[in-house]
Amino acid sequence: MIIVIDGPAGSGKSSTAKTIANRLGIQFLDSGALYRAITYLWLKGGKPDKAEFFENLPKVQLQTEYRDQTFFVQADGEDLTDQIRTQHVADHVSEIASYKEARSFVNRYMRNLVTEGAYIADGRDLGTAVFPDADLKFYMDASLEERANRRFLEMRETDQSVSLEDVMKNLRSRDQKDQSRENDPLKKANDAVVIDTTGKSFDEQVSEMIQVIKGKTTLN
Ligand code: CDP
């Protein structure tokens, strides 16, 4: 069983999916974290030539685990969970994610993972490209101002130097790249349930989505 949530940067997909996973006792899968991990590896390697980097990518052993409200990511045994959340990674991730080699690597990992058990996953193209037959699809959105403000408050907890202006610039540019790329762009699936969270409290949006899940799947 797979439930997917797609939507633009900072629309609250991950925090919502985590809470729903905990309440319903299912697994959480963060596809953006996998693109961030690849981006981190490319940056750590000193921004190598892309053709060479992508040729070696399939040899990387990714491992993920969701526990204690955290989606842990390891690559070849190195824990990347914190490093993938920096502004530096955020500034490059949409470029790396636009390559078809990155997309097929991440998609293969995700499809293998969800063959057993129940999952809620979040991303950009899950309902359209990765899991077109998902049991249930959501599309979450909110105004750019609200998304930037939420992300700014979240990032400031660990990085005091971050500014609202930079966060807004990053979200705007990532949305633009994610929507206009050739390979599996961010797009609402025709059969997705749209959740606009502008002006809604976190608890309100979670309750609304849990109601939909209980109505449309066998989970309760
Ligand atoms: O949490 P946030 O909305 O900031 O982004 P994320 O889910 O961590 O994803 C980071 C980036 O990965 C996005 O801006 C996309 O460029 C890329 N991504 C993607 O292309 N396809 C996905 N299914 C998930 C993420």
XYZ file of N, CA and C and ligand atoms in Angstrom:
685
model
N 0.849 -1.204 0.000
C 0.000 0.000 0.000
C 0.877 1.244 0.000
N 0.582 2.164 -0.904
C 1.377 3.396 -0.959
C 0.460 4.613 -1.135
N 0.648 5.581 -0.217
C -0.051 6.872 -0.311
C 1.017 7.899 -0.662
N 0.766 8.772 -1.633
C 1.784 9.756 -2.012
C 1.285 11.177 -1.797
N 2.252 12.056 -1.491
C 1.957 13.491 -1.375
C 2.965 14.231 -2.242
N 2.487 14.944 -3.253
C 3.363 15.789 -4.059
C 3.034 17.249 -3.776
N 3.958 18.128 -4.152
C 3.698 19.557 -3.976
C 4.985 20.342 -3.999
N 4.890 21.685 -4.039
C 6.089 22.517 -4.123
C 6.881 22.537 -2.813
N 8.081 23.125 -2.891
C 8.982 23.181 -1.740
C 8.331 23.900 -0.559
N 8.468 23.324 0.607
C 7.998 23.969 1.824
C 6.495 23.957 2.012
N 5.789 23.106 1.275
C 4.321 23.097 1.436
C 3.898 22.270 2.650
N 4.873 21.681 3.344
C 4.553 20.956 4.576
C 4.368 19.471 4.369
N 4.788 18.977 3.198
C 4.566 17.569 2.876
C 5.232 16.628 3.884
N 6.523 16.874 4.163
C 7.253 15.917 5.003
C 6.722 15.879 6.433
N 6.520 17.059 7.034
C 6.057 17.045 8.429
C 4.649 16.456 8.527
N 3.827 16.724 7.512
C 2.476 16.152 7.500
C 2.541 14.636 7.323
N 3.366 14.195 6.376
C 3.460 12.747 6.111
C 3.984 12.000 7.336
N 4.952 12.598 8.043
C 5.501 11.950 9.244
C 4.419 11.775 10.303
N 3.648 12.844 10.511
C 2.602 12.786 11.552
C 1.540 11.751 11.179
N 1.174 11.736 9.889
C 0.172 10.754 9.449
C 0.740 9.333 9.621
N 2.020 9.147 9.259
C 2.645 7.817 9.400
C 2.588 7.366 10.863
N 2.904 8.271 11.780
C 2.887 7.904 13.206
C 1.483 7.565 13.671
N 0.508 8.401 13.268
C -0.872 8.169 13.728
C -1.451 6.871 13.186
N -1.085 6.532 11.935
C -1.682 5.333 11.327
C -0.790 4.104 11.462
N 0.402 4.285 12.036
C 1.315 3.155 12.223
C 1.855 2.601 10.914
N 2.174 3.530 9.969
C 2.758 3.073 8.697
C 4.142 3.712 8.522
N 4.845 3.353 7.452
C 6.202 3.848 7.204
C 6.175 5.175 6.452
N 7.233 5.981 6.619
C 7.363 7.239 5.900
C 8.572 7.155 4.971
N 8.404 7.665 3.751
C 9.500 7.671 2.769
C 9.643 9.079 2.185
N 10.842 9.668 2.351
C 11.098 11.052 1.950
C 11.943 11.045 0.667
N 11.290 11.184 -0.497
C 12.049 11.082 -1.752
C 13.010 12.257 -1.917
N 12.645 13.432 -1.409
C 13.531 14.603 -1.510
C 14.845 14.344 -0.788
N 14.793 13.593 0.319
C 16.019 13.296 1.075
C 16.984 12.489 0.217
N 16.450 11.649 -0.684
C 17.318 10.839 -1.548
C 17.999 11.733 -2.595
N 17.229 12.701 -3.164
C 17.853 13.650 -4.097
C 18.867 14.522 -3.367
N 18.555 14.871 -2.122
C 19.506 15.680 -1.337
C 20.782 14.876 -1.071
N 20.633 13.573 -0.818
C 21.806 12.736 -0.531
C 22.722 12.662 -1.760
N 22.131 12.491 -2.936
C 22.931 12.443 -4.168
C 23.657 13.775 -4.366
N 22.920 14.864 -4.109
C 23.504 16.204 -4.274
C 24.663 16.398 -3.307
N 24.467 15.931 -2.073
C 25.538 16.038 -1.077
C 26.785 15.286 -1.567
N 26.588 14.094 -2.120
C 27.732 13.293 -2.580
C 28.460 13.994 -3.734
N 27.667 14.623 -4.615
C 28.280 15.338 -5.741
C 29.097 16.540 -5.228
N 28.537 17.261 -4.255
C 29.255 18.414 -3.692
C 30.492 17.950 -2.933
N 30.343 16.861 -2.173
C 31.464 16.337 -1.382
C 32.609 15.885 -2.293
N 32.244 15.393 -3.470
C 33.257 14.952 -4.434
C 33.905 16.107 -5.165
N 33.555 17.352 -4.793
C 34.160 18.528 -5.444
C 33.510 18.840 -6.781
N 32.188 18.609 -6.904
C 31.427 18.893 -8.127
C 32.065 18.261 -9.362
N 32.239 16.935 -9.355
C 32.880 16.284 -10.505
C 32.028 16.390 -11.763
N 32.628 16.040 -12.862
C 31.937 15.980 -14.144
C 30.679 15.112 -13.982
N 29.542 15.614 -14.474
C 28.261 14.933 -14.198
C 28.202 13.553 -14.843
N 28.700 13.431 -16.076
C 28.612 12.134 -16.767
C 29.331 11.060 -15.949
N 30.500 11.425 -15.448
C 31.290 10.482 -14.650
C 30.594 10.177 -13.324
N 30.085 11.222 -12.687
C 29.407 11.047 -11.390
C 28.201 10.109 -11.544
N 27.393 10.340 -12.562
C 26.178 9.522 -12.727
C 26.513 8.091 -13.152
N 27.654 7.930 -13.820
C 28.052 6.581 -14.207
C 28.366 5.741 -12.961
N 28.946 6.400 -11.951
C 29.329 5.675 -10.723
C 28.198 5.599 -9.698
N 27.175 6.409 -9.881
C 26.098 6.489 -8.878
C 25.447 5.138 -8.545
N 25.159 4.286 -9.547
C 24.506 3.010 -9.206
C 25.310 2.141 -8.245
N 26.605 2.438 -8.081
C 27.418 1.632 -7.150
C 27.208 2.069 -5.702
N 26.617 3.254 -5.500
C 26.416 3.756 -4.131
C 25.332 2.939 -3.436
N 25.624 2.506 -2.203
C 24.661 1.739 -1.415
C 23.865 2.696 -0.529
N 22.629 2.954 -0.898
C 21.792 3.825 -0.063
C 21.069 2.983 0.966
N 20.876 3.566 2.158
C 20.059 2.896 3.179
C 19.229 3.956 3.861
N 17.961 3.672 4.083
C 17.110 4.658 4.758
C 16.315 3.981 5.870
N 15.951 4.785 6.842
C 15.139 4.256 7.940
C 14.360 5.413 8.563
N 13.079 5.203 8.804
C 12.284 6.221 9.484
C 12.055 5.788 10.932
N 12.550 6.628 11.850
C 12.309 6.337 13.272
C 12.454 7.638 14.065
N 11.735 7.737 15.179
C 11.797 8.919 16.060
C 11.617 10.221 15.277
N 10.636 10.282 14.410
C 10.310 11.504 13.650
C 11.401 11.919 12.677
N 12.377 11.043 12.429
C 13.490 11.416 11.564
C 13.646 10.381 10.455
N 13.898 10.903 9.240
C 14.168 10.014 8.110
C 15.693 9.948 7.960
N 16.277 8.827 8.370
C 17.733 8.666 8.345
C 18.177 8.186 6.962
N 19.258 8.800 6.471
C 19.811 8.392 5.171
C 21.293 8.084 5.336
N 21.703 6.936 4.801
C 23.121 6.564 4.777
C 23.528 6.266 3.342
N 24.755 6.655 2.989
C 25.300 6.272 1.679
C 26.636 5.608 1.937
N 26.777 4.382 1.470
C 27.986 3.583 1.728
C 28.389 3.645 3.202
N 27.413 3.525 4.076
C 27.681 3.464 5.515
C 27.853 4.807 6.198
N 27.917 5.916 5.436
C 28.083 7.232 6.066
C 26.711 7.857 6.334
N 26.488 8.271 7.568
C 25.201 8.872 7.904
C 25.136 10.306 7.374
N 24.131 10.595 6.519
C 24.028 11.926 5.886
C 22.826 12.712 6.396
N 22.143 12.184 7.393
C 20.853 12.725 7.820
C 20.874 14.245 8.051
N 21.901 14.760 8.726
C 21.949 16.202 9.003
C 22.549 16.989 7.839
N 23.591 16.441 7.238
C 24.304 17.180 6.174
C 23.418 17.512 4.975
N 22.389 16.696 4.717
C 21.575 16.937 3.517
C 20.591 18.091 3.697
N 20.492 18.644 4.914
C 19.510 19.716 5.175
C 20.110 21.112 5.085
N 21.370 21.251 4.685
C 21.985 22.588 4.667
C 21.492 23.400 3.465
N 21.675 24.731 3.571
C 21.297 25.623 2.474
C 22.129 25.316 1.224
N 23.385 24.917 1.446
C 24.289 24.613 0.329
C 23.707 23.463 -0.521
N 23.238 22.418 0.147
C 22.615 21.304 -0.575
C 21.322 21.786 -1.244
N 20.519 22.564 -0.508
C 19.247 23.065 -1.075
C 19.484 23.899 -2.330
N 20.602 24.614 -2.369
C 20.892 25.470 -3.517
C 21.223 24.679 -4.784
N 21.640 23.413 -4.649
C 22.044 22.629 -5.824
C 21.122 21.463 -6.153
N 20.225 21.123 -5.206
C 19.479 19.868 -5.364
C 18.586 19.844 -6.609
N 17.937 20.952 -6.947
C 17.011 20.900 -8.092
C 17.752 20.713 -9.406
N 18.977 21.193 -9.454
C 19.757 20.979 -10.677
C 20.090 19.486 -10.806
N 20.600 18.901 -9.731
C 20.963 17.470 -9.775
C 19.713 16.609 -10.040
N 18.590 17.007 -9.412
C 17.358 16.211 -9.560
C 16.781 16.302 -10.970
N 17.284 17.222 -11.789
C 16.722 17.358 -13.137
C 17.320 16.321 -14.099
N 18.375 15.626 -13.687
C 19.012 14.625 -14.566
C 18.288 13.289 -14.504
N 18.089 12.685 -15.669
C 17.327 11.429 -15.696
C 18.048 10.298 -14.960
N 19.386 10.368 -14.908
C 20.142 9.327 -14.193
C 19.851 9.394 -12.688
N 19.735 10.612 -12.175
C 19.416 10.779 -10.744
C 18.014 10.247 -10.487
N 17.109 10.554 -11.403
C 15.706 10.156 -11.207
C 15.550 8.632 -11.274
N 16.247 7.993 -12.219
C 16.051 6.544 -12.292
C 16.680 5.853 -11.084
N 17.780 6.402 -10.568
C 18.416 5.816 -9.374
C 17.465 5.892 -8.169
N 16.911 7.080 -7.935
C 16.008 7.276 -6.790
C 14.723 6.457 -6.970
N 14.188 6.459 -8.196
C 12.928 5.737 -8.432
C 13.083 4.235 -8.216
N 14.224 3.707 -8.659
C 14.463 2.273 -8.474
C 14.537 1.949 -6.976
N 15.248 2.797 -6.230
C 15.371 2.569 -4.784
C 13.978 2.557 -4.139
N 13.162 3.544 -4.485
C 11.845 3.667 -3.837
C 10.905 2.516 -4.199
N 10.912 2.161 -5.482
C 9.992 1.081 -5.907
C 10.367 -0.239 -5.242
N 11.672 -0.489 -5.072
C 12.100 -1.724 -4.388
C 11.687 -1.711 -2.924
N 11.766 -0.519 -2.325
C 11.498 -0.413 -0.878
C 10.040 -0.694 -0.527
N 9.119 -0.208 -1.344
C 7.703 -0.240 -0.935
C 6.959 -1.519 -1.347
N 7.726 -2.537 -1.721
C 7.036 -3.755 -2.172
C 6.317 -4.468 -1.023
N 6.742 -4.193 0.208
C 6.074 -4.828 1.363
C 5.675 -3.768 2.364
N 4.501 -3.923 2.991
C 4.086 -3.002 4.049
C 3.352 -1.783 3.510
N 3.011 -0.859 4.418
C 2.256 0.331 4.039
C 3.137 1.573 4.218
N 3.127 2.450 3.204
C 3.991 3.631 3.190
C 3.203 4.889 2.863
N 3.686 6.015 3.422
C 3.267 7.323 2.910
C 4.560 8.014 2.476
N 4.592 8.477 1.222
C 5.823 9.043 0.665
C 5.541 10.441 0.154
N 6.563 11.331 0.213
C 6.347 12.676 -0.310
C 7.414 13.043 -1.328
N 7.009 13.896 -2.309
C 7.940 14.281 -3.364
C 7.330 15.263 -4.341
N 7.716 15.130 -5.616
C 7.258 16.051 -6.659
C 6.500 15.318 -7.770
N 6.942 14.081 -8.033
C 6.463 13.353 -9.213
C 5.971 11.967 -8.828
N 5.630 11.767 -7.559
C 5.313 10.406 -7.119
C 3.982 9.943 -7.705
N 2.993 10.822 -7.717
C 1.674 10.436 -8.238
C 1.639 10.381 -9.752
N 2.553 11.102 -10.412
C 2.521 11.156 -11.876
C 3.477 10.149 -12.512
N 4.696 10.024 -11.954
C 5.725 9.213 -12.629
C 6.164 7.970 -11.860
N 6.336 8.087 -10.544
C 6.950 6.973 -9.805
C 5.918 5.917 -9.417
N 4.785 6.388 -8.863
C 3.732 5.458 -8.435
C 2.389 5.886 -9.044
N 2.262 5.781 -10.388
C 1.004 6.236 -11.004
C -0.214 5.445 -10.514
N 0.030 4.228 -9.966
C -1.088 3.420 -9.455
C -1.192 3.480 -7.930
N -0.684 4.550 -7.324
C -0.727 4.672 -5.858
C -2.160 4.495 -5.346
N -2.284 3.973 -4.125
C -3.622 3.746 -3.549
C -4.351 5.059 -3.320
N -3.576 6.131 -3.015
C -4.186 7.447 -2.798
C -3.130 8.516 -3.070
N -3.566 9.616 -3.727
C -2.626 10.692 -4.063
C -3.120 12.019 -3.499
N -2.205 12.753 -2.866
C -2.516 14.116 -2.426
C -1.607 15.089 -3.162
N -2.088 16.327 -3.322
C -1.243 17.415 -3.818
C -1.388 18.552 -2.814
N -0.286 18.862 -2.101
C -0.335 19.921 -1.084
C 0.255 21.213 -1.620
N -0.385 22.329 -1.297
C 0.120 23.623 -1.754
C -0.149 24.678 -0.682
N 0.557 25.808 -0.794
C 0.318 26.980 0.068
C 0.990 28.151 -0.620
N 0.666 29.382 -0.213
C 1.264 30.540 -0.873
C 2.780 30.540 -0.637
N 3.521 31.183 -1.568
C 4.983 31.232 -1.448
C 5.385 31.896 -0.122
N 4.689 32.973 0.255
C 5.029 33.698 1.478
C 4.907 32.778 2.692
N 3.810 32.038 2.732
C 3.596 31.174 3.895
C 4.617 30.031 3.920
N 4.914 29.473 2.763
C 5.875 28.370 2.709
C 7.269 28.852 3.137
N 7.650 30.055 2.660
C 8.976 30.584 2.992
C 9.064 30.883 4.484
N 8.016 31.429 5.023
C 8.025 31.773 6.442
C 8.162 30.529 7.320
N 7.406 29.494 6.978
C 7.486 28.238 7.751
C 8.889 27.652 7.680
N 9.449 27.597 6.451
C 10.770 26.993 6.273
C 11.844 27.820 6.987
N 11.692 29.157 6.961
C 12.643 30.049 7.634
C 12.667 29.755 9.139
N 11.488 29.650 9.749
C 11.415 29.390 11.192
C 12.037 28.038 11.535
N 11.815 27.061 10.657
C 12.350 25.709 10.867
C 13.888 25.706 10.760
N 14.418 26.384 9.720
C 15.870 26.367 9.498
C 16.602 27.195 10.540
N 15.936 28.246 11.040
C 16.599 29.137 11.997
C 16.913 28.430 13.320
N 16.178 27.342 13.582
C 16.451 26.594 14.824
C 17.866 26.031 14.836
N 18.389 25.686 13.651
C 19.743 25.116 13.613
C 20.750 26.062 12.964
N 20.283 27.079 12.222
C 21.211 27.972 11.525
C 20.736 29.423 11.671
N 21.372 30.150 12.601
C 20.955 31.528 12.900
C 21.255 32.494 11.760
N 22.132 32.099 10.827
C 22.547 33.047 9.792
C 21.574 33.079 8.611
N 20.608 32.171 8.594
C 19.703 32.085 7.452
C 18.725 33.278 7.445
N 18.432 33.847 6.252
C 17.498 34.981 6.205
C 16.225 34.586 5.452
N 15.124 35.261 5.802
C 13.834 34.967 5.161
C 13.938 35.202 3.655
N 14.663 36.254 3.301
C 14.809 36.596 1.884
C 15.500 35.461 1.099
N 16.583 34.908 1.681
C 17.305 33.817 1.005
C 16.434 32.573 0.884
N 15.674 32.284 1.945
C 14.817 31.098 1.923
C 13.772 31.259 0.821
N 13.183 32.459 0.723
C 12.144 32.694 -0.282
C 12.730 32.584 -1.699
N 13.925 33.145 -1.867
C 14.593 33.068 -3.178
C 14.830 31.616 -3.571
N 15.290 30.804 -2.590
C 15.584 29.384 -2.865
C 14.310 28.621 -3.232
N 13.221 28.873 -2.498
C 11.974 28.147 -2.789
C 11.469 28.519 -4.176
N 11.506 29.833 -4.484
C 11.003 30.294 -5.781
C 11.808 29.662 -6.914
N 13.130 29.642 -6.756
C 13.959 29.114 -7.834
C 13.809 27.598 -7.956
N 13.694 26.894 -6.826
C 13.508 25.436 -6.913
C 12.169 25.091 -7.564
N 11.099 25.826 -7.173
C 9.778 25.568 -7.769
C 9.850 25.729 -9.281
N 10.519 26.809 -9.679
C 10.607 27.111 -11.110
C 11.331 25.967 -11.839
N 12.467 25.549 -11.269
C 13.244 24.454 -11.903
C 12.444 23.154 -11.871
N 11.799 22.867 -10.735
C 11.084 21.588 -10.587
C 9.883 21.509 -11.540
N 9.232 22.680 -11.796
C 8.049 22.667 -12.658
C 8.394 22.669 -14.139
N 9.566 23.219 -14.463
C 9.851 23.395 -15.889
C 10.795 22.343 -16.449
N 11.337 21.443 -15.580
C 12.309 20.474 -16.107
C 11.619 19.461 -17.029
N 12.458 18.896 -17.890
C 11.944 17.964 -18.879
C 11.590 16.611 -18.250
N 12.462 16.135 -17.332
C 12.269 14.806 -16.746
C 11.362 14.860 -15.517
N 10.168 14.304 -15.633
C 9.222 14.184 -14.519
C 9.082 15.462 -13.684
N 8.546 16.528 -14.274
C 8.400 17.782 -13.532
C 7.366 17.682 -12.409
N 7.413 18.643 -11.487
C 6.387 18.751 -10.444
C 5.063 19.076 -11.116
N 4.083 18.218 -10.914
C 2.774 18.402 -11.544
C 1.722 17.688 -10.708
N 0.549 18.267 -10.626
C -0.533 17.598 -9.896
C -1.064 16.446 -10.747
N -1.180 15.260 -10.133
C -1.789 14.142 -10.866
C -3.285 14.433 -11.019
N -3.874 14.004 -12.121
C -5.302 14.287 -12.358
C -6.188 13.757 -11.246
N -5.776 12.612 -10.660
C -6.622 12.002 -9.636
C -6.150 12.314 -8.209
N -5.356 13.404 -8.036
C -4.880 13.746 -6.689
C -5.922 14.583 -5.929
N -5.980 14.391 -4.625
C -6.830 15.221 -3.754
C -6.002 16.456 -3.378
N -6.506 17.661 -3.683
C -5.735 18.886 -3.440
C -5.979 19.392 -2.015
N -4.864 19.664 -1.307
C -4.952 20.222 0.053
C -4.204 21.549 0.038
N -4.919 22.679 0.110
C -4.256 23.983 0.201
C -4.170 24.342 1.678
N -2.930 24.487 2.169
C -2.760 24.658 3.618
C -2.620 26.125 4.028
N -2.751 27.064 3.059
C -2.634 28.479 3.417
C -3.681 28.795 4.488
N -3.220 29.352 5.609
C -4.158 29.769 6.656
C -4.717 28.626 7.491
N -4.285 27.386 7.219
C -4.785 26.251 8.017
C -3.760 25.888 9.079
N -4.238 25.436 10.235
C -3.272 24.988 11.243
C -2.787 23.600 10.848
N -1.642 23.216 11.416
C -1.071 21.899 11.113
C -2.067 20.797 11.482
N -2.663 20.919 12.671
C -3.604 19.882 13.124
C -4.806 19.780 12.190
N -5.272 20.944 11.700
C -6.428 20.933 10.781
C -6.115 20.169 9.501
N -4.919 20.453 8.934
C -4.610 19.798 7.648
C -4.381 18.299 7.838
N -3.745 17.926 8.967
C -3.510 16.494 9.224
C -4.849 15.776 9.393
N -5.755 16.369 10.170
C -7.058 15.714 10.402
C -7.830 15.561 9.100
N -7.784 16.621 8.272
C -8.485 16.573 6.982
C -7.948 15.410 6.130
N -6.633 15.261 6.110
C -6.044 14.216 5.262
C -6.288 12.819 5.842
N -6.261 12.694 7.156
C -6.523 11.376 7.760
C -7.967 10.940 7.463
N -8.868 11.913 7.472
C -10.265 11.584 7.130
C -10.367 11.046 5.715
N -9.656 11.710 4.798
C -9.674 11.260 3.398
C -9.086 9.847 3.306
N -7.966 9.616 4.000
C -7.310 8.296 3.945
C -8.260 7.213 4.466
N -8.915 7.510 5.590
C -9.811 6.498 6.167
C -11.005 6.228 5.240
N -11.431 7.271 4.522
C -12.555 7.106 3.614
C -12.191 6.353 2.345
N -10.933 6.463 1.919
C -10.587 5.938 0.591
C -9.661 4.727 0.614
N -9.152 4.314 1.792
C -8.272 3.135 1.849
C -8.758 2.212 2.972
N -8.012 1.118 3.141
C -8.408 0.158 4.186
C -7.760 0.520 5.529
N -6.972 1.621 5.576
C -6.312 1.995 6.835
C -7.330 2.626 7.789
N -7.141 2.384 9.087
C -8.013 3.086 10.055
C -7.309 3.237 11.394
O 11.319 19.613 1.712
P 11.482 20.486 0.500
O 10.169 20.811 -0.099
O 12.379 21.635 0.710
O 12.244 19.663 -0.604
P 12.596 18.136 -0.642
O 11.357 17.310 -0.616
O 13.645 17.842 0.374
O 13.209 17.990 -2.112
C 14.406 18.646 -2.479
C 14.451 18.765 -3.989
O 14.548 17.461 -4.551
C 13.263 19.404 -4.681
O 13.341 20.810 -4.764
C 13.333 18.776 -6.068
O 14.255 19.477 -6.893
C 13.904 17.409 -5.808
N 12.853 16.369 -5.780
C 12.420 15.874 -6.988
O 12.852 16.331 -8.035
N 11.511 14.859 -7.018
C 11.024 14.338 -5.886
N 10.164 13.319 -5.945
C 11.436 14.859 -4.635
C 12.350 15.895 -4.613
